[in-house]
Amino acid sequence: MSETECPIRYVMNEDGECVHYLFPFSTSTIIGTILIPIITGLTSLAGLGGGGPALVVFIAFFNYLPKDANIIVFISVFGATLGNCVNLMTKSHDGRQLVHYKYSLVALPIMFIGGFIGVSLNSLLPSLALCAIAVGQACDSLPKIMRRYLQSY
């Protein structure tokens, strides 16, 4: 494989593999850097994971391949969820905690199974199929996010 066969914003390393680079920043990278916290914040506010919309931003603005972007989305959703969890653990309403731990504990195994299925599909499906699923999921969840946001405020 030659350097010209690598996608945009990818370069060939010593081992002959195409690897992504961010520096120097491009205009699209700066726009993506601004959009990711906004999208992650809004989806976290709406109670959604936000993986679909963030995946589209990583693909469109950072020029990641869908499989690479999917791995990065896992980390960004984890960070947003961890911050939201730490924030909500200390809050209460009418003397009761906001986080219902008995429901959370029931949901954890389901979330682990879903994560395992997602990682398996990421390695099995071609990038085009993953991209189509991500765009469809983002288009489906964005109206829900806006509706929940507008109902809350």
XYZ file of C-alpha atoms in Angstrom:
153
model
C 0.000 0.000 0.000
C 1.358 3.431 -0.879
C 0.864 6.797 0.858
C -1.591 7.848 -1.883
C -3.914 4.945 -0.989
C -4.502 6.297 2.527
C -7.755 8.274 3.116
C -7.769 12.025 3.749
C -5.999 13.022 7.031
C -4.334 9.593 7.210
C -0.611 8.994 6.681
C 1.478 5.876 6.250
C 3.497 4.861 9.336
C 6.713 2.803 9.412
C 4.746 -0.469 9.497
C 2.902 0.387 6.281
C -0.417 1.107 8.039
C -2.574 4.178 7.451
C -2.933 6.144 10.698
C -5.039 9.240 11.393
C -3.496 12.564 12.359
C -5.043 15.768 13.754
C -2.182 18.275 13.643
C -2.034 20.798 12.145
C -5.688 21.606 12.796
C -7.894 22.226 9.784
C -11.046 24.364 9.734
C -13.229 21.248 9.794
C -11.327 19.896 12.815
C -11.900 23.148 14.721
C -15.626 23.133 13.847
C -15.864 19.479 14.932
C -14.082 20.282 18.199
C -16.716 22.937 18.907
C -19.639 20.689 17.882
C -18.704 17.585 19.916
C -19.154 19.160 23.408
C -22.377 20.837 22.293
C -23.844 17.605 20.885
C -22.613 15.533 23.829
C -24.026 18.062 26.303
C -27.432 18.258 24.612
C -27.778 14.488 24.291
C -26.681 13.999 27.885
C -29.208 16.636 28.964
C -31.904 14.789 27.049
C -30.958 11.488 28.681
C -29.608 9.890 25.522
C -26.157 8.481 24.926
C -25.502 10.640 21.884
C -23.329 8.129 20.040
C -25.094 8.458 16.687
C -24.851 12.240 16.313
C -21.276 12.288 17.633
C -20.274 9.520 15.219
C -21.495 11.565 12.268
C -19.440 14.572 13.479
C -16.292 12.457 13.867
C -16.732 11.086 10.344
C -17.731 14.377 8.673
C -15.464 16.893 10.418
C -12.471 14.848 11.587
C -12.415 12.531 8.537
C -12.170 9.380 10.644
C -13.073 6.112 9.009
C -16.385 4.804 10.447
C -14.721 1.968 12.374
C -12.163 4.332 13.945
C -14.830 6.938 14.736
C -16.967 4.296 16.415
C -14.210 3.497 18.922
C -13.722 7.205 19.702
C -17.476 7.641 20.211
C -17.435 4.923 22.872
C -14.907 6.983 24.824
C -16.765 10.298 24.402
C -20.093 8.759 25.470
C -18.358 7.118 28.437
C -16.904 10.482 29.488
C -20.252 12.261 29.193
C -22.031 9.481 31.082
C -19.412 9.418 33.824
C -19.679 13.197 34.302
C -23.479 13.022 34.343
C -23.405 10.130 36.823
C -21.026 11.898 39.220
C -23.198 15.012 39.010
C -26.471 13.146 39.693
C -25.122 10.916 42.486
C -24.949 13.883 44.847
C -28.358 15.360 44.043
C -31.669 14.645 45.725
C -35.277 15.790 45.439
C -37.747 15.719 48.353
C -35.229 13.756 50.417
C -34.876 10.998 47.802
C -31.881 10.440 45.577
C -32.360 11.230 41.896
C -30.562 8.070 40.780
C -32.695 4.956 41.297
C -29.955 2.407 41.856
C -32.256 -0.616 41.710
C -33.213 0.301 38.127
C -29.619 1.093 37.255
C -28.443 -2.301 38.454
C -31.081 -4.031 36.329
C -30.011 -2.035 33.265
C -26.259 -2.698 33.613
C -26.230 -6.266 32.236
C -28.373 -5.145 29.305
C -25.937 -2.306 28.602
C -22.957 -4.680 28.714
C -24.663 -7.044 26.267
C -25.475 -4.127 23.959
C -21.879 -2.922 24.121
C -20.601 -6.400 23.303
C -22.964 -6.661 20.333
C -21.903 -3.196 19.128
C -18.199 -4.039 19.300
C -18.837 -7.330 17.502
C -20.802 -5.600 14.736
C -18.050 -2.984 14.422
C -15.539 -5.697 13.606
C -17.875 -7.706 11.343
C -19.725 -5.126 9.243
C -18.146 -3.079 6.469
C -17.585 0.640 7.044
C -20.379 1.626 4.633
C -22.968 -0.362 6.608
C -21.761 1.164 9.895
C -21.942 4.630 8.385
C -25.500 4.032 7.120
C -26.593 2.744 10.537
C -24.978 5.738 12.287
C -26.573 8.314 9.982
C -29.966 6.631 10.331
C -29.663 6.517 14.107
C -28.555 10.165 14.247
C -31.468 11.279 12.048
C -33.829 9.298 14.264
C -32.487 10.605 17.593
C -31.952 14.312 16.834
C -35.698 15.166 16.766
C -36.144 13.233 20.046
C -33.270 15.165 21.618
C -34.770 18.508 20.598
C -38.252 17.485 21.778
C -36.948 16.380 25.198
C -34.828 19.507 25.516
C -37.750 21.805 24.674
C -40.065 19.949 27.097
C -37.518 20.310 29.894
C -36.941 24.039 29.459
